[in-house]
PDB file of C-alpha atoms in Angstrom:
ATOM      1  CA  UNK W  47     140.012 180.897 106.372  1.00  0.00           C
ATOM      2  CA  UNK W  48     138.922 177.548 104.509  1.00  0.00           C
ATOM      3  CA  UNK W  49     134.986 177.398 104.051  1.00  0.00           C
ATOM      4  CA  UNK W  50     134.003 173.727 104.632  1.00  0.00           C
ATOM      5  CA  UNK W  51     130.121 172.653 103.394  1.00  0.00           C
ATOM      6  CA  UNK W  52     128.738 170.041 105.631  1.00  0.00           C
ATOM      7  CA  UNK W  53     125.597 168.477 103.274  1.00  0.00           C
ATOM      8  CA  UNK W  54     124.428 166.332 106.886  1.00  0.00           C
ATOM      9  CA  UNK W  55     123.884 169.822 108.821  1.00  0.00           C
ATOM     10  CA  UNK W  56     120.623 171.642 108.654  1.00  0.00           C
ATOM     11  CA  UNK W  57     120.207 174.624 106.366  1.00  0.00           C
ATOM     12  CA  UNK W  58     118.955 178.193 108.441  1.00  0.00           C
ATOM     13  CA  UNK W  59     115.241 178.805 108.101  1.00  0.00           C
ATOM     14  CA  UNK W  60     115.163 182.522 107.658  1.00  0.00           C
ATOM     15  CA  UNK W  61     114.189 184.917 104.831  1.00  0.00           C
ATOM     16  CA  UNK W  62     115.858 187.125 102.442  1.00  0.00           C
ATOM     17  CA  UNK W  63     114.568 190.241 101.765  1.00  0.00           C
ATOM     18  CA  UNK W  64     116.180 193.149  99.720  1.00  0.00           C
ATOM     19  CA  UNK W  65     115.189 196.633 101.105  1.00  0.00           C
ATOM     20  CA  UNK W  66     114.718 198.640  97.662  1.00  0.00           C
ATOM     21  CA  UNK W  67     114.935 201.697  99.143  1.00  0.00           C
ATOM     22  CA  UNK W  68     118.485 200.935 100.792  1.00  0.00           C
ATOM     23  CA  UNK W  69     119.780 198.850  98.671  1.00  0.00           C
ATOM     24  CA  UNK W  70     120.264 196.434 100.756  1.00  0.00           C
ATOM     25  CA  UNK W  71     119.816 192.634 101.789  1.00  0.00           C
ATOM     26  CA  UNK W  72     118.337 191.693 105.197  1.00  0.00           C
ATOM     27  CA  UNK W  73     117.155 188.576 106.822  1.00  0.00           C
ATOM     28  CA  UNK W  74     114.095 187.580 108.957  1.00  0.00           C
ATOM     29  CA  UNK W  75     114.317 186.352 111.967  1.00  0.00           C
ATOM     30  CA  UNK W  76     117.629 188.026 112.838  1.00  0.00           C
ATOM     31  CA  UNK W  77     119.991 186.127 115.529  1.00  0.00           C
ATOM     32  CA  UNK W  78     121.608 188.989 117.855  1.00  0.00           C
ATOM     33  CA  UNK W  79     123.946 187.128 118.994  1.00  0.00           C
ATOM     34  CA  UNK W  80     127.092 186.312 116.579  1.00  0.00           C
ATOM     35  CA  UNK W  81     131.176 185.390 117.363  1.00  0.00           C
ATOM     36  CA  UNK W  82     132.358 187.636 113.850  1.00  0.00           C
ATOM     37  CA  UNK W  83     131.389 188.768 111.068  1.00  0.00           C
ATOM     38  CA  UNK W  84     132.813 187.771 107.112  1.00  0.00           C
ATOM     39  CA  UNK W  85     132.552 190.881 104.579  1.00  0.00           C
ATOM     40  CA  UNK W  86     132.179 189.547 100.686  1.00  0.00           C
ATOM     41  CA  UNK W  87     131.597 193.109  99.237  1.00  0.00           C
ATOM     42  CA  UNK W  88     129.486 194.978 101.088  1.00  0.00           C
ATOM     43  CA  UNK W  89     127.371 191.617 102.358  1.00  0.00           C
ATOM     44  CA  UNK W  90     128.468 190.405 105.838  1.00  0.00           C
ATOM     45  CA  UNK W  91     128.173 186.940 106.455  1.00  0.00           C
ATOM     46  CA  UNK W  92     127.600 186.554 110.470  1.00  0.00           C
ATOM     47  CA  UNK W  93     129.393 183.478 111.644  1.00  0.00           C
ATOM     48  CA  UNK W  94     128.669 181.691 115.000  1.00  0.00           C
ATOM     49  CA  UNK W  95     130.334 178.441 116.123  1.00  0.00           C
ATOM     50  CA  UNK W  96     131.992 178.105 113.001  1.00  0.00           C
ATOM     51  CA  UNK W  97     128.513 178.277 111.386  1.00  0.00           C
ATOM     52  CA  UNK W  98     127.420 180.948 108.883  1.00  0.00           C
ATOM     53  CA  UNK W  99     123.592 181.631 110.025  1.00  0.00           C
ATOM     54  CA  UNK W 100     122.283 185.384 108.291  1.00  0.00           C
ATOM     55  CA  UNK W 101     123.506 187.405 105.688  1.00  0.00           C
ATOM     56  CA  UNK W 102     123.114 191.510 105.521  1.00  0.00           C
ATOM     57  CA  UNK W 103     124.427 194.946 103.846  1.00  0.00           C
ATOM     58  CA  UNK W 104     124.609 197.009 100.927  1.00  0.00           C
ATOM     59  CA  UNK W 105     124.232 195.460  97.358  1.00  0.00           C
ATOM     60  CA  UNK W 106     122.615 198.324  95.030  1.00  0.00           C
ATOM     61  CA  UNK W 107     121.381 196.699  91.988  1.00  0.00           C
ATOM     62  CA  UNK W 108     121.290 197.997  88.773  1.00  0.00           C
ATOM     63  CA  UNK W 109     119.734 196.524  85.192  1.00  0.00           C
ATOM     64  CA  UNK W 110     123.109 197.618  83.872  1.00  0.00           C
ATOM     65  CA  UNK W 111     124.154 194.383  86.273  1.00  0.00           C
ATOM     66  CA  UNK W 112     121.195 192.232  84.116  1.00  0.00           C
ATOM     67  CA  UNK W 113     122.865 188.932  82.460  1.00  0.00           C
ATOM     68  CA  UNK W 114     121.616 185.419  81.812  1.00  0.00           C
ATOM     69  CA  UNK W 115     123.697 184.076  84.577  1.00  0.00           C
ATOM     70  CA  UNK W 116     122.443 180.766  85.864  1.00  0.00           C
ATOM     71  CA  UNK W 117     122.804 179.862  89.223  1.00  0.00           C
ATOM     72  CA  UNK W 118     124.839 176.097  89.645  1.00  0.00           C
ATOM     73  CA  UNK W 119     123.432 172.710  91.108  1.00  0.00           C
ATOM     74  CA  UNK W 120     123.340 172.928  95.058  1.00  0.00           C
ATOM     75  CA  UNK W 121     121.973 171.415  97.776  1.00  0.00           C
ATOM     76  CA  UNK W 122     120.831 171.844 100.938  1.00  0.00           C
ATOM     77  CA  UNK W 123     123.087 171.942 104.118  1.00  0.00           C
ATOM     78  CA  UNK W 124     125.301 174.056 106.396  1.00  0.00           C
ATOM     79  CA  UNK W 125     128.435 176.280 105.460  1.00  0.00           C
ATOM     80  CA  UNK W 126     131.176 176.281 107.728  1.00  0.00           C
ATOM     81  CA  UNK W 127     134.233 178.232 108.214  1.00  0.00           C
ATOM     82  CA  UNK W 128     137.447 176.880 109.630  1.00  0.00           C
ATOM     83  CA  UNK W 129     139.487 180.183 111.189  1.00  0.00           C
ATOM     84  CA  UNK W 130     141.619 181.200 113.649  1.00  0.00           C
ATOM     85  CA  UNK W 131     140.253 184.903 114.222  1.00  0.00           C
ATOM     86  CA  UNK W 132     139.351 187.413 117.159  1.00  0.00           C
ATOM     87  CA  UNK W 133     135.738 187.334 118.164  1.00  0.00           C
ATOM     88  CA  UNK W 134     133.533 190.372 117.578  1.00  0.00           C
ATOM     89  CA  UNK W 135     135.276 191.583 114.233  1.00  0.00           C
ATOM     90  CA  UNK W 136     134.561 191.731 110.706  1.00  0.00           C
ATOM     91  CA  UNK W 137     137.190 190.127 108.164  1.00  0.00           C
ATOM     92  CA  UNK W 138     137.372 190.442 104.486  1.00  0.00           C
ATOM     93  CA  UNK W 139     137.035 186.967 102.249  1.00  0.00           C
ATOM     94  CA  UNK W 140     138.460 188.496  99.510  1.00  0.00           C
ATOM     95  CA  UNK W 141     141.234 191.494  98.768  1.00  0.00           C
ATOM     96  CA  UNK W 142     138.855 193.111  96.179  1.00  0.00           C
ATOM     97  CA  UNK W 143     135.393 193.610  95.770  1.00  0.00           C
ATOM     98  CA  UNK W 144     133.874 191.167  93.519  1.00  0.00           C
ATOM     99  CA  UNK W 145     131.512 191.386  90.189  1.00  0.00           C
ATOM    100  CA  UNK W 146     127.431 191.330  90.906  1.00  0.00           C
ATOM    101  CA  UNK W 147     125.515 189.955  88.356  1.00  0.00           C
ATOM    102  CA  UNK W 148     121.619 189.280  88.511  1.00  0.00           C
ATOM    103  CA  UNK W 149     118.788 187.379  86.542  1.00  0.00           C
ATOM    104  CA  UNK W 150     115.955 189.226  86.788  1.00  0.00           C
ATOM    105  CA  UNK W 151     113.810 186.427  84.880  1.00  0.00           C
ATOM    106  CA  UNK W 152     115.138 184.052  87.256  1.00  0.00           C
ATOM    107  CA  UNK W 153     115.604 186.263  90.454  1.00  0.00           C
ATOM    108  CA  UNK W 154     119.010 185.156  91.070  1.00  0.00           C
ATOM    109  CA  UNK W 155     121.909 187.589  92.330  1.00  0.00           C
ATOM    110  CA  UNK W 156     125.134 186.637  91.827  1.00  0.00           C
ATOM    111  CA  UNK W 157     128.001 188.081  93.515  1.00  0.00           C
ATOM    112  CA  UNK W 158     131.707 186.682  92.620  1.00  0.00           C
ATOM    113  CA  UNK W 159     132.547 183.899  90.154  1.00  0.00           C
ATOM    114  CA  UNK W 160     129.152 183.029  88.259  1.00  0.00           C
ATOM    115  CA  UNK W 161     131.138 180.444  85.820  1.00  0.00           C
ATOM    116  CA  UNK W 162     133.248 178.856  88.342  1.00  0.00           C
ATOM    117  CA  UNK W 163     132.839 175.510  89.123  1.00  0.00           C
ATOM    118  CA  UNK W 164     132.798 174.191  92.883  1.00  0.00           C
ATOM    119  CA  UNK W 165     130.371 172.330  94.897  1.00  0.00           C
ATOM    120  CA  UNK W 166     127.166 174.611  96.322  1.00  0.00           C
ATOM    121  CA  UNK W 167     125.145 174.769  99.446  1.00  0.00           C
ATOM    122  CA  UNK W 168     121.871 176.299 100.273  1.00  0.00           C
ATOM    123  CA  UNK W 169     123.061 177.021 103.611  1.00  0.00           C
ATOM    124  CA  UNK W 170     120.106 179.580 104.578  1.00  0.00           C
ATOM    125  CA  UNK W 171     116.590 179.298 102.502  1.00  0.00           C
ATOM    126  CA  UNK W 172     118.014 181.082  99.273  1.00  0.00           C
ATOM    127  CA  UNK W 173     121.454 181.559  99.758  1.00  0.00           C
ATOM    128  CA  UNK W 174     123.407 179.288  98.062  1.00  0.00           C
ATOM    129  CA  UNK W 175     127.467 179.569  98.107  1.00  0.00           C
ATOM    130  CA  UNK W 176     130.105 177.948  96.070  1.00  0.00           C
ATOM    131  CA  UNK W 177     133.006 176.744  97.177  1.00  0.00           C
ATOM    132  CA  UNK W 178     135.829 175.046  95.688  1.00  0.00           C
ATOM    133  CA  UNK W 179     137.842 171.701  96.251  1.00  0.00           C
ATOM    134  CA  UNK W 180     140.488 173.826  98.564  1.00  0.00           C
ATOM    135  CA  UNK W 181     138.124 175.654 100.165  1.00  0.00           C
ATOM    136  CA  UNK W 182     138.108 179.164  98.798  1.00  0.00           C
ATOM    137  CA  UNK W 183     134.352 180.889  98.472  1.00  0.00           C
ATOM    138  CA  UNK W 184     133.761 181.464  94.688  1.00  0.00           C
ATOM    139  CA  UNK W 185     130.328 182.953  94.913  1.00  0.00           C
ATOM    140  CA  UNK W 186     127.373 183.887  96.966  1.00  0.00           C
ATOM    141  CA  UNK W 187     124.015 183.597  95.053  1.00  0.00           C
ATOM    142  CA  UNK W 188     120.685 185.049  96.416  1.00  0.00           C
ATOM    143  CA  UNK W 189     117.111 185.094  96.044  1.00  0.00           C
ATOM    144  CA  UNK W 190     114.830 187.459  97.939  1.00  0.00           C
ATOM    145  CA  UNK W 191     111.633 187.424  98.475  1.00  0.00           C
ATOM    146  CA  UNK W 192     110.483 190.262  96.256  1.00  0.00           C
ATOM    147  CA  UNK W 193     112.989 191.189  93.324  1.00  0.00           C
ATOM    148  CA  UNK W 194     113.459 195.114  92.744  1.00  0.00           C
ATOM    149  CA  UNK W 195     112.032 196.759  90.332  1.00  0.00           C
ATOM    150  CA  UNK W 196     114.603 197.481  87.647  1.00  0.00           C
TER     151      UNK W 196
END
């Protein structure tokens, strides 16, 4: 799969909360609907036409995770992913789960390659991804709403 950002395409209007008590991310509205699913962790990524619209799943955060990790320049716009997979399954983006760091001055989660350069989109209202020049996802950086209490 090669992750393509496309800076002339809308960003999703939808929010990002983090469900304390599950440990877990979850969006508002939420879009039923979806073609597949991407899995970076324990997050899945819900792709339809080639579009990634909502973001969900299991993240437990800890304030042994708490760095001074700052999240990279982005802008707004629409993450794509080019693929050639099955409808109505869940693939992996990476082999092995990756580190989660957070900011809790900032609010920022980071999970994957904090320091790794690459060009970011906020492709839903805070979620921002970084991708590199060849297309490979380097992080996923989020912001919900209300920031657990660590």
């Amino acid at each position: 799969m090669i992750f393509k950002i496309d800076y002339t395409s809308s960003s999703e209007n939808r929010t990002l909360i983090y469900r304390e008590d599950e440990y877990s991310f979850d969006m508002r509205p939420w879009e039923y609907v979806i073609d597949l699913d991407l899995a970076l962790n324990k997050i899945t990524l819900t792709v339809v036409n080639e579009k990634i619209i909502q973001l969900s799943g299991f993240c437990g955060l800890t304030k042994e995770m708490n760095t001074n990790v700052e999240i990279p320049k982005y802008k707004k716009g629409a993450l794509r992913v080019e693929h050639n997979f099955e409808h109505g399954f869940t693939y992996r983006i990476n082999d092995e789960d990756l580190p989660v760091q957070l900011n809790t001055g900032t609010g920022w989660v980071c999970i994957g390659a904090a320091n790794k350069a690459g060009q970011g989109v906020e492709f839903i209202d805070n979620c921002v991804a970084v991708i590199d020049d060849n297309g490979t996802f380097l992080s996923l950086w989020l912001k919900p709403t209300e920031f657990p209490n660590l």
